mmCIF file of C-alpha atoms in Angstrom:
data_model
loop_
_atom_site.group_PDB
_atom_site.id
_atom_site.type_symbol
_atom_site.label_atom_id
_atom_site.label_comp_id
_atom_site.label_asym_id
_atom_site.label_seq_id
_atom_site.Cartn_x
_atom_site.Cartn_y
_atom_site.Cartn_z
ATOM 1 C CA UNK A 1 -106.053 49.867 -2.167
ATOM 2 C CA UNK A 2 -108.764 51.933 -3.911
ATOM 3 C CA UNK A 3 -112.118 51.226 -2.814
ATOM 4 C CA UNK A 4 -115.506 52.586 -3.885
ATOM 5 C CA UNK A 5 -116.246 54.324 -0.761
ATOM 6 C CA UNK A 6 -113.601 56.564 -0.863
ATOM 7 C CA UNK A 7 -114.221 60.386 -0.065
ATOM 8 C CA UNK A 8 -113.070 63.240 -2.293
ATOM 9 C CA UNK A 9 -110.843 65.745 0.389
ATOM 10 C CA UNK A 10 -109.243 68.178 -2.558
ATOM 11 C CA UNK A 11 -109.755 68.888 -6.059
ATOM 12 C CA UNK A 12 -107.415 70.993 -8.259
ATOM 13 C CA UNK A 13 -109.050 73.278 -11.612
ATOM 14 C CA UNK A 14 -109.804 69.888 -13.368
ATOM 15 C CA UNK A 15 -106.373 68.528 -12.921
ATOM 16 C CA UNK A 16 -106.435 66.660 -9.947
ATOM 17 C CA UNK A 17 -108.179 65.219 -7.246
ATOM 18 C CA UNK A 18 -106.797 63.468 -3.714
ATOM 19 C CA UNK A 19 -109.045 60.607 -2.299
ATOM 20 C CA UNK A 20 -109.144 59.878 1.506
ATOM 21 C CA UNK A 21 -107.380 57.087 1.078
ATOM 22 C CA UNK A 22 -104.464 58.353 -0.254
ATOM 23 C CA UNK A 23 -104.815 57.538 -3.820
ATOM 24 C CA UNK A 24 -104.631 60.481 -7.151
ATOM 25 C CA UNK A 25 -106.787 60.450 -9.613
ATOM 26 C CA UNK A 26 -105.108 62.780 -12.513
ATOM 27 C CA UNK A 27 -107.406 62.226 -15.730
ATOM 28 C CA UNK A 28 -108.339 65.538 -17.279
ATOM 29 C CA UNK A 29 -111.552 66.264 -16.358
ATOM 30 C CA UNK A 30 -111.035 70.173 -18.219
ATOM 31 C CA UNK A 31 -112.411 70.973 -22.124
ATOM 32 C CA UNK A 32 -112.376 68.423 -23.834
ATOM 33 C CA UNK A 33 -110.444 69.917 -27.262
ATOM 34 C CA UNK A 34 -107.684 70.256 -24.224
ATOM 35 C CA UNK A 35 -106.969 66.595 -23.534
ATOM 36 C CA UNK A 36 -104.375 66.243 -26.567
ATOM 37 C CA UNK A 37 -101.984 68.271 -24.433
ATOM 38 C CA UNK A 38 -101.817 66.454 -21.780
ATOM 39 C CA UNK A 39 -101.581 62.532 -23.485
ATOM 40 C CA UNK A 40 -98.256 60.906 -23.640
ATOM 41 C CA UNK A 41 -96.475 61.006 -26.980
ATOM 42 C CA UNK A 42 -94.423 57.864 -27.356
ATOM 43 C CA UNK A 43 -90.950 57.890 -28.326
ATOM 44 C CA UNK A 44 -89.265 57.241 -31.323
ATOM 45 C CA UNK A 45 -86.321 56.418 -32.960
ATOM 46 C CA UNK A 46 -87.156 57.633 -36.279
ATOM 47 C CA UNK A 47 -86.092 61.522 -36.462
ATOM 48 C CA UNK A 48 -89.450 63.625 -36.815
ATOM 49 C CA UNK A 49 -88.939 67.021 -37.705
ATOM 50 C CA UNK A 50 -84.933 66.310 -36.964
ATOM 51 C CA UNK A 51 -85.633 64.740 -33.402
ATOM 52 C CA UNK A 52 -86.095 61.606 -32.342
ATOM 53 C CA UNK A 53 -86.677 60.824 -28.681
ATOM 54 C CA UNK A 54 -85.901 57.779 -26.303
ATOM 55 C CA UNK A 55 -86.704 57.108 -22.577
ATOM 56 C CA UNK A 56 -83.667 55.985 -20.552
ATOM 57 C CA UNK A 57 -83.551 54.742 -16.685
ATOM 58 C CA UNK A 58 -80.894 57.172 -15.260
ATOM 59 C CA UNK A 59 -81.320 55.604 -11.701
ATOM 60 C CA UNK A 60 -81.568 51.385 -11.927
ATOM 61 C CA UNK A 61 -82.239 51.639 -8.262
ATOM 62 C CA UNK A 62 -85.213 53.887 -7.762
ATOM 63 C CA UNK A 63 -86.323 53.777 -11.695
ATOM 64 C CA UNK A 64 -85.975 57.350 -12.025
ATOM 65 C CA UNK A 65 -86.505 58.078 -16.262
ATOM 66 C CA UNK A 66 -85.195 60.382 -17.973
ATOM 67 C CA UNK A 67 -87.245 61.539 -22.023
ATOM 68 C CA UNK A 68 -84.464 62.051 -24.282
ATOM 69 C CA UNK A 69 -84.371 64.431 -27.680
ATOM 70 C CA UNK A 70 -82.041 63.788 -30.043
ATOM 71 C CA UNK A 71 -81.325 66.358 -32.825
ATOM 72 C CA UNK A 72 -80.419 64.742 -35.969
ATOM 73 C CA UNK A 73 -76.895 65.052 -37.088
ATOM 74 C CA UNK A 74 -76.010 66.489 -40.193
ATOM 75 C CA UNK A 75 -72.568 65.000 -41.959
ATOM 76 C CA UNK A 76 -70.132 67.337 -40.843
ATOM 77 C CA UNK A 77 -71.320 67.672 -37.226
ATOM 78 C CA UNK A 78 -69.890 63.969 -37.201
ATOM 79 C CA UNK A 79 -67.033 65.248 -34.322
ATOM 80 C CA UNK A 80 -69.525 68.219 -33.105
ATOM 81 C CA UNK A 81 -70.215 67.566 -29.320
ATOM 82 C CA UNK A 82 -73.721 68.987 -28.591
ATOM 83 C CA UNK A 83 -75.065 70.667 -25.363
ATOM 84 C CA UNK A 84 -77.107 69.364 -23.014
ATOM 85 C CA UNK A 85 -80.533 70.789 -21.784
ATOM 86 C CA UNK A 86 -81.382 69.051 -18.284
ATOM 87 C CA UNK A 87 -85.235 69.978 -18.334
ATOM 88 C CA UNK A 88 -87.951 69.876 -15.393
ATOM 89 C CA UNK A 89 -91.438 70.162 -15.982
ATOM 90 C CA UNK A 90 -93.782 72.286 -14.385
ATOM 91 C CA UNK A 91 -96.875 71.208 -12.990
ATOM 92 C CA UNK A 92 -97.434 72.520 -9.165
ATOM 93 C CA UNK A 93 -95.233 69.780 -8.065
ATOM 94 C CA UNK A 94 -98.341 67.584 -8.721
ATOM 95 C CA UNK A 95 -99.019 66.911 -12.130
ATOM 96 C CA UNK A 96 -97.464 66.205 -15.527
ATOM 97 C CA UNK A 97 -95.213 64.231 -17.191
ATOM 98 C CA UNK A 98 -91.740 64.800 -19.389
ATOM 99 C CA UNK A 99 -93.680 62.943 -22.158
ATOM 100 C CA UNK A 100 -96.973 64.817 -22.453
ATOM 101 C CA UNK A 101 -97.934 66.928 -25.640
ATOM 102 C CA UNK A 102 -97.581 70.071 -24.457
ATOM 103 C CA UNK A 103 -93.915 69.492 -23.526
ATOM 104 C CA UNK A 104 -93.214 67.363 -26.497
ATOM 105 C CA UNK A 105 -94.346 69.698 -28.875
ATOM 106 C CA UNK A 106 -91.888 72.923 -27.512
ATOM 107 C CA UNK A 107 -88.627 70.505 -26.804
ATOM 108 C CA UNK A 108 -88.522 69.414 -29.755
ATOM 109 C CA UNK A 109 -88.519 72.576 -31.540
ATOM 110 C CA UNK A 110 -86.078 73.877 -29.088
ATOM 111 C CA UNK A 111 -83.519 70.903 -29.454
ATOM 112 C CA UNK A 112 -83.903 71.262 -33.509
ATOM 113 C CA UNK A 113 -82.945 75.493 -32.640
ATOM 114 C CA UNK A 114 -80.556 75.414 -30.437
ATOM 115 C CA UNK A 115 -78.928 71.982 -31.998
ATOM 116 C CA UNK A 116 -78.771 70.398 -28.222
ATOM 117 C CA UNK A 117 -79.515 67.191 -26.490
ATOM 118 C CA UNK A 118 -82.742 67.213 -23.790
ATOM 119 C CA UNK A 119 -82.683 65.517 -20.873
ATOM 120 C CA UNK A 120 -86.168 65.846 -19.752
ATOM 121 C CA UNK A 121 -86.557 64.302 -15.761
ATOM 122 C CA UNK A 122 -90.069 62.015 -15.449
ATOM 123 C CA UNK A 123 -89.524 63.400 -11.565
ATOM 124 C CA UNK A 124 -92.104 61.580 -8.463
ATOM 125 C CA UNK A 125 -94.874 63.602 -8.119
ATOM 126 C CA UNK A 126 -96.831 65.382 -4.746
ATOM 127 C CA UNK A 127 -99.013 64.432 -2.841
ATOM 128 C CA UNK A 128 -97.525 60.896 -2.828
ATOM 129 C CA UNK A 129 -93.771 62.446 -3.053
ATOM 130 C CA UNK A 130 -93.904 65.868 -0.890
ATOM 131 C CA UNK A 131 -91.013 68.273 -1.783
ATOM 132 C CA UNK A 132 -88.167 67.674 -1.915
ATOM 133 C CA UNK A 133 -88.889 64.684 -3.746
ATOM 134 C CA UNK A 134 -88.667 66.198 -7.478
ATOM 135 C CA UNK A 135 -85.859 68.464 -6.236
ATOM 136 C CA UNK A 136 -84.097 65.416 -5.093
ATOM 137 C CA UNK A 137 -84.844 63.373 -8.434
ATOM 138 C CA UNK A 138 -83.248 66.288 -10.466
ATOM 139 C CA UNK A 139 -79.954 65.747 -8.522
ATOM 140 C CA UNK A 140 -80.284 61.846 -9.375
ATOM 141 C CA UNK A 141 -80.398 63.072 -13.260
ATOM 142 C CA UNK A 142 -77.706 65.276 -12.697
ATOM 143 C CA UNK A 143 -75.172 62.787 -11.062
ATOM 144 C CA UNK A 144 -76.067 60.007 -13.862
ATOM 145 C CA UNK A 145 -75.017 62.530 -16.657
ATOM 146 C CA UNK A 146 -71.773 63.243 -14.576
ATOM 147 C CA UNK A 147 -71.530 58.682 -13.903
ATOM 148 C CA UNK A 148 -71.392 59.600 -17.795
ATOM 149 C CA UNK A 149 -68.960 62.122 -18.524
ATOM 150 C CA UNK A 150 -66.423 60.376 -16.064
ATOM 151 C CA UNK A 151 -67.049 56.860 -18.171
ATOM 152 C CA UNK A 152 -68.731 55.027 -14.980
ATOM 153 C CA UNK A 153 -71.657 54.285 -16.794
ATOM 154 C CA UNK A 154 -72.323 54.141 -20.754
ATOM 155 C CA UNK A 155 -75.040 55.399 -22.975
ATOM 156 C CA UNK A 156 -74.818 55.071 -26.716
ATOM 157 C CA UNK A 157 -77.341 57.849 -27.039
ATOM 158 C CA UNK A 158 -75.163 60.592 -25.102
ATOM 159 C CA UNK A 159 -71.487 59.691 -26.954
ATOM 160 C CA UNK A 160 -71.696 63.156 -28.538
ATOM 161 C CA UNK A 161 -72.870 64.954 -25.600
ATOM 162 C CA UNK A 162 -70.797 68.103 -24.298
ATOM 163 C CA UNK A 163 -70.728 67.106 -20.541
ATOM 164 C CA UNK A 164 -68.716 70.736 -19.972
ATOM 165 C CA UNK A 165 -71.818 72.365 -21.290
ATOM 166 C CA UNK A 166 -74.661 71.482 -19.410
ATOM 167 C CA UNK A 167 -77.743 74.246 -18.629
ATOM 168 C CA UNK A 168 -80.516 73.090 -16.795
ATOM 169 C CA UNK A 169 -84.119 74.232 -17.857
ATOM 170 C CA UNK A 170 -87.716 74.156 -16.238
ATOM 171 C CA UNK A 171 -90.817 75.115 -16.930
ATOM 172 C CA UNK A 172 -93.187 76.905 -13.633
ATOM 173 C CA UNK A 173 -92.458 75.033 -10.660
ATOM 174 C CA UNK A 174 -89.382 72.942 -12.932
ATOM 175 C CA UNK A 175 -88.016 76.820 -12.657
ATOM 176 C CA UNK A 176 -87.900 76.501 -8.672
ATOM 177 C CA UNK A 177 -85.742 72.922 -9.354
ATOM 178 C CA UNK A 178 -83.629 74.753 -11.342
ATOM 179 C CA UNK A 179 -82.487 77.061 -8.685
ATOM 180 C CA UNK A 180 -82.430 74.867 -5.797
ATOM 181 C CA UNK A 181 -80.466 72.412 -7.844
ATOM 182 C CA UNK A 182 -77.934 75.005 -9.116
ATOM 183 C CA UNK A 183 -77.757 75.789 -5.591
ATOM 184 C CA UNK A 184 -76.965 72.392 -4.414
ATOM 185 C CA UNK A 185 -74.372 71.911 -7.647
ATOM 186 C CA UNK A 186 -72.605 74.545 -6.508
ATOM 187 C CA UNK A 187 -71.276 72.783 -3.322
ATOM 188 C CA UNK A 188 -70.501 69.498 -5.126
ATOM 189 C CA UNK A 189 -67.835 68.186 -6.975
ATOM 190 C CA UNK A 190 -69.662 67.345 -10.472
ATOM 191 C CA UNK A 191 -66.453 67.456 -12.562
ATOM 192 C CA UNK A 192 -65.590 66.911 -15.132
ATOM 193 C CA UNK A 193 -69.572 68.090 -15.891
ATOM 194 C CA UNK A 194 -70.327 71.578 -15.316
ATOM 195 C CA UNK A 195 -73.089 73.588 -15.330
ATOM 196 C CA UNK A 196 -72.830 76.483 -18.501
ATOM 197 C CA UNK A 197 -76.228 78.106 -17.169
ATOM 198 C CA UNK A 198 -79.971 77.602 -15.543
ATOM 199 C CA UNK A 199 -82.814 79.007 -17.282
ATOM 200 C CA UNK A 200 -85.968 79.544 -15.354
ATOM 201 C CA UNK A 201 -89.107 79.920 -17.528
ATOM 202 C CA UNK A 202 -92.143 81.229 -15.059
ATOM 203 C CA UNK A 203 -90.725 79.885 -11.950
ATOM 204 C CA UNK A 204 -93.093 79.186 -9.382
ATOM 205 C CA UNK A 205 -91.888 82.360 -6.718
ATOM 206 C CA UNK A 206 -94.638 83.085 -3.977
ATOM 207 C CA UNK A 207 -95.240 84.363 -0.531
ATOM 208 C CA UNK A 208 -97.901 83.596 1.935
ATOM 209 C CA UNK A 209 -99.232 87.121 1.331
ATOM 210 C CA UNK A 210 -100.789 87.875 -2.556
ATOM 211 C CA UNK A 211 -98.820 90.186 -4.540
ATOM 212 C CA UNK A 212 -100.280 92.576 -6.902
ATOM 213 C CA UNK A 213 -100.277 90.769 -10.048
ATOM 214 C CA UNK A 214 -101.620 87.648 -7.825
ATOM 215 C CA UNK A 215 -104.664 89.950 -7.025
ATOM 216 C CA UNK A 216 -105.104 91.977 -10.515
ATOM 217 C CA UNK A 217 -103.339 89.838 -13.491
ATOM 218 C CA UNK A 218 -106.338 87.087 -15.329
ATOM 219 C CA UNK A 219 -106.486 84.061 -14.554
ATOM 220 C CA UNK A 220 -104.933 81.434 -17.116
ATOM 221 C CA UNK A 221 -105.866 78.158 -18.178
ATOM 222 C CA UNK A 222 -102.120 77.189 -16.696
ATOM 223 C CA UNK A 223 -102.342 78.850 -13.394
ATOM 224 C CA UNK A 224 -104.761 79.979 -11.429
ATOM 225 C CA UNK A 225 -104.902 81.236 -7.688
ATOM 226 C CA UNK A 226 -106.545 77.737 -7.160
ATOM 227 C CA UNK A 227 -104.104 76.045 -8.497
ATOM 228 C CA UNK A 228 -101.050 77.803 -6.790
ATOM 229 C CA UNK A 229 -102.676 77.111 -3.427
ATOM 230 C CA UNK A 230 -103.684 73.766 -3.651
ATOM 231 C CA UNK A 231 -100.728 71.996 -5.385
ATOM 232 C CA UNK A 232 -98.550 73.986 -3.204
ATOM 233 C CA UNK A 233 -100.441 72.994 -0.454
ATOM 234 C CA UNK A 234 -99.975 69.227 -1.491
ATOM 235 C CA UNK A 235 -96.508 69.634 -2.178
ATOM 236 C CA UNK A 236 -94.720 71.631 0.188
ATOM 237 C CA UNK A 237 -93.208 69.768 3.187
ATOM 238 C CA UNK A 238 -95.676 69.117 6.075
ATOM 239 C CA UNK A 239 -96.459 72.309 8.209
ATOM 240 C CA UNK A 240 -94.804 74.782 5.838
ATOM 241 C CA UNK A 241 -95.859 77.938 4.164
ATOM 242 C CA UNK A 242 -95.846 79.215 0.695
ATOM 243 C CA UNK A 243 -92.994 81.444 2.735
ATOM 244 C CA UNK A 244 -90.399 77.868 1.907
ATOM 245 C CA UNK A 245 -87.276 78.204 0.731
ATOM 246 C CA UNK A 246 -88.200 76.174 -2.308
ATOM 247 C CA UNK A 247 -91.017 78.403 -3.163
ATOM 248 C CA UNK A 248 -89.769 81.832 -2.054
ATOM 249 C CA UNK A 249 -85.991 81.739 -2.467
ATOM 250 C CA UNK A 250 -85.885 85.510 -1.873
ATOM 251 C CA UNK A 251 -87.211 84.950 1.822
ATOM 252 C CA UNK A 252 -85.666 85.348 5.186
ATOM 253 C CA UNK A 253 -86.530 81.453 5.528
ATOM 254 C CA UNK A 254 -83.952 80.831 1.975
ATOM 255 C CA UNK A 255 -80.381 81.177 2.631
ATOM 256 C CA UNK A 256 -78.912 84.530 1.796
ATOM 257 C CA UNK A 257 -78.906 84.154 -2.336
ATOM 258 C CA UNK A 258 -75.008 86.019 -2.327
ATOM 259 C CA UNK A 259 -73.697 83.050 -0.138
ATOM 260 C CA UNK A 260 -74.763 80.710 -2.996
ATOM 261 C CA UNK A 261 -72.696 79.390 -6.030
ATOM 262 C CA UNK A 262 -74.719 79.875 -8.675
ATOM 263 C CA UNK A 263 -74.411 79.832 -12.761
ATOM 264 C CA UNK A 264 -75.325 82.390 -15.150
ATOM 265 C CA UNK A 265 -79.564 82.672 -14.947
ATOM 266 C CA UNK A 266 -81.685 83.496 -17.894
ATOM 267 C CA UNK A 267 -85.277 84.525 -15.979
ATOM 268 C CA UNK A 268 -88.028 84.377 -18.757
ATOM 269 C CA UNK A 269 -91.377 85.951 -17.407
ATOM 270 C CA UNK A 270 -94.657 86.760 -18.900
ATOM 271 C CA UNK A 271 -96.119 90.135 -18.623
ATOM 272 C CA UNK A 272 -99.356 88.773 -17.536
ATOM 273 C CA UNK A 273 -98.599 86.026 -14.998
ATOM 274 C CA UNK A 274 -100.111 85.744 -11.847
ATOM 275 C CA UNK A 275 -96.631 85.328 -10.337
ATOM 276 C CA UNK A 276 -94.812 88.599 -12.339
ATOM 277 C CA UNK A 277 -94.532 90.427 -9.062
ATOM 278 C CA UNK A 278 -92.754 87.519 -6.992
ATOM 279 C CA UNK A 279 -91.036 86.610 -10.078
ATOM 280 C CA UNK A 280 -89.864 90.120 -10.523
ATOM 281 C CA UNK A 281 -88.692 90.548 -6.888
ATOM 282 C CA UNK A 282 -86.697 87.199 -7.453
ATOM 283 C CA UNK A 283 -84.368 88.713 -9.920
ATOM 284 C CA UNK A 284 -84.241 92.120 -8.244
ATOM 285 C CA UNK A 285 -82.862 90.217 -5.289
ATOM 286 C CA UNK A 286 -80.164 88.365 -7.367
ATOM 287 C CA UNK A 287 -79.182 91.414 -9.440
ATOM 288 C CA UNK A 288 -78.634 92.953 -5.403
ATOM 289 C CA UNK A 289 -76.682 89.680 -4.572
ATOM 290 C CA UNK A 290 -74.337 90.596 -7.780
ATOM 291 C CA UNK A 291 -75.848 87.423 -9.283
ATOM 292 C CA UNK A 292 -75.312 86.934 -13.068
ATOM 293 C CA UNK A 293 -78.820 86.944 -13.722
ATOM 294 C CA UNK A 294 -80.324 88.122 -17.601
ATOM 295 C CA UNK A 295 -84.087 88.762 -17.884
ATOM 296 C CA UNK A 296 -86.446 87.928 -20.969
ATOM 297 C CA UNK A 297 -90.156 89.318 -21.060
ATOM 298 C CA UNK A 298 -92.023 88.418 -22.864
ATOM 299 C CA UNK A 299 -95.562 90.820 -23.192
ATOM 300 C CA UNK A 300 -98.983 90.237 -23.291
ATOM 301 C CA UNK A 301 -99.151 86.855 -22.462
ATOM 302 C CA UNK A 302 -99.727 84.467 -19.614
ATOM 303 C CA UNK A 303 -98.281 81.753 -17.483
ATOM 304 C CA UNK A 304 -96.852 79.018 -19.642
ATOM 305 C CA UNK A 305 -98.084 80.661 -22.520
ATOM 306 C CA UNK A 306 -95.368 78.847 -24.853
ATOM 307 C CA UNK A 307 -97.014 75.041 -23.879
ATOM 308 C CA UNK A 308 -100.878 75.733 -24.876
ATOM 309 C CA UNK A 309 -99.949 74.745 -28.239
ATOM 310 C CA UNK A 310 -103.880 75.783 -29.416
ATOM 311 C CA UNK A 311 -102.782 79.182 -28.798
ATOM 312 C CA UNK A 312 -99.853 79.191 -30.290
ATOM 313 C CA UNK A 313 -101.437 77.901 -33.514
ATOM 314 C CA UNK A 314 -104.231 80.024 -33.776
ATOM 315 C CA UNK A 315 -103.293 83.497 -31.870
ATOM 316 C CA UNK A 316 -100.545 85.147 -33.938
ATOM 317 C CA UNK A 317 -99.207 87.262 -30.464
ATOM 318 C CA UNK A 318 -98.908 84.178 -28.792
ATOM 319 C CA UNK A 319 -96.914 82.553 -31.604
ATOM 320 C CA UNK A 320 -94.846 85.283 -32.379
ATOM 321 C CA UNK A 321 -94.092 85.873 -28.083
ATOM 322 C CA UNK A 322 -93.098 81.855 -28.525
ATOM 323 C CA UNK A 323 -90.937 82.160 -31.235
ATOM 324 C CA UNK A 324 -89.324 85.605 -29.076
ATOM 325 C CA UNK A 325 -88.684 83.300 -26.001
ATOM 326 C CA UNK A 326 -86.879 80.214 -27.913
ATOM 327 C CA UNK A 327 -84.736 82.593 -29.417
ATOM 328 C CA UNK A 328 -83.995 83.940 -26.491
ATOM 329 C CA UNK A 329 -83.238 81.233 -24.720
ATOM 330 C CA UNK A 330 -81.309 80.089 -27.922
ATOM 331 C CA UNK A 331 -78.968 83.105 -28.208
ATOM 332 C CA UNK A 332 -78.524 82.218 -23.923
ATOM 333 C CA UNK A 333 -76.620 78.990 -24.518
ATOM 334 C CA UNK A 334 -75.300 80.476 -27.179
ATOM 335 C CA UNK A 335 -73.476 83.096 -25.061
ATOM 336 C CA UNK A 336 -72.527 80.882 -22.484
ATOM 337 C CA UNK A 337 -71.419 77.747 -24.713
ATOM 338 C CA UNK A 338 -68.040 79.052 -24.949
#
């Protein structure tokens, strides 16, 4: 129960704060001409710029959601199965949801490109849901759309989805599900789904010690050093270090990466991110575990750049780099839908 004596004990850039009492407060306290990015968008069955969206309970038993977007089909795509995109938001582990703005806004656009269905995970949330909560609900989303594809459970929604084409997508930290998740696919039996690909889009890699670009890159409005140590601080099991398998795959404390089972990897980094250097040594180490790994850079931006949808209506590099990255990430399924 909330009470009005309760004591602030950690504040996050504006995004969050943690009470003593256990309870979040996540209202945007940042610029004001921000706060459209971060409101929920309802959904809609009505096609909007050729997508509509629905929210779906993939999990009756925990309530787990799942945001979908649903490209509109044209007359002859009547017997076309589409892809799916299984996506994880980013947010430190701590904050966001699949139906703010800022996702909204991108997912569509890339569903309409790349003619796909998105499954976009409403996964719990740190502090209240430590790691590996979200990891955990991501795995719950992936075993309803396989309840699917083997005819266990029904949605009307998904009768044209391609259950043999599925690539997983996250955004930041959703970038550290996707690996961990491909990870843990790869020792299941999932069929008749399968997983065509995972594309990480400035996964949340770290050490304990600062890199370089940790040190020397500018701060962003979507990440700063703040940021990455408190959320991860709220997040990461009890008594661990940024060091965690979960946030430093790479590591001696992560299994060895060429024991894993893992799909084709599209890495998608921004020349200025804060995490470039940890991101960087990620795919060196999975191009050295002979790892079918591609990379897409994208230069001159920052962290997340793609999802500050001010920028990428008023700063033409920032539009253009967005438009570089969906079709790159476009001409990925592409290559790996067949």
């Amino acid at each position: 129960m909330v009470t009005e004596n309760r004591r602030l004990v950690e504040e996050v850039s504006g995004w969050l704060r943690v009470f003593d009492d256990g309870s979040v407060d996540r209202r945007w306290t940042g610029p004001p001409e921000v706060q459209f990015m971060v409101e929920p968008v309802a959904p809609h069955d009505e096609f909007v710029d050729g997508v509509s969206t629905k929210d779906v309970v993939a999990d009756k038993s925990s309530g787990l959601r799942v945001r979908l977007y649903l490209p509109k089909r044209k007359p002859e795509d009547d017997d076309t199965k589409l892809p799916i995109i299984l996506h994880f938001h980013g947010g430190g582990f701590c904050m966001s949801q699949a139906d703010w703005y800022m996702y909204y806004h991108i997912y569509t656009k890339l569903s309409r490109s790349t003619n796909a269905i998105v499954a976009s995970v409403y996964q719990r949330l740190s502090p209240e849901h430590r790691l590996p909560a979200a990891i955990d609900d991501g795995y719950s989303a992936l075993l309803w759309l396989r309840s699917l594809a083997r005819g266990e459970q029904k949605e009307p929604l998904l009768s044209h989805a391609d259950f043999n084409r599925v690539f997983l997508i996250g955004d930041s930290t959703g970038g550290n599900i996707v690996h961990h998740l491909a990870a843990q696919a790869g020792t299941a039996d999932l069929s008749p789904l399968r997983i065509a690909g995972g594309i990480l889009i400035h996964p949340g890699f770290v050490r304990v010690e600062r890199s370089k670009s940790e040190l020397e890159q500018p701060q962003s409005p979507f990440l700063t050093l703040d940021m990455v140590d408190k959320f991860l601080g709220l997040a990461l099991p009890v008594g661990s270090t940024k060091n965690h398998p979960i946030t430093c795959p790479m590591g001696p404390e992560a299994a060895p990466l060429d024991i894993l089972k893992l799909p084709p990897f599209l890495l998608c980094v921004a020349s200025k991110d804060l995490m470039v250097d940890t991101e960087m040594e990620y795919f060196e180490a999975m191009k050295k575990a002979d790892k079918d790994v591609e990379l897409l850079i994208n230069e001159g931006v920052s962290h997340s750049f793609y999802l500050n949808k001010i920028a990428v209506d008023t700063d033409p590099d920032t539009a253009a780099e967005t438009e570089r990255l969906i079709a790159g990430i476009k001409q990925f399924i592409k290559n790996h839908y067949d």
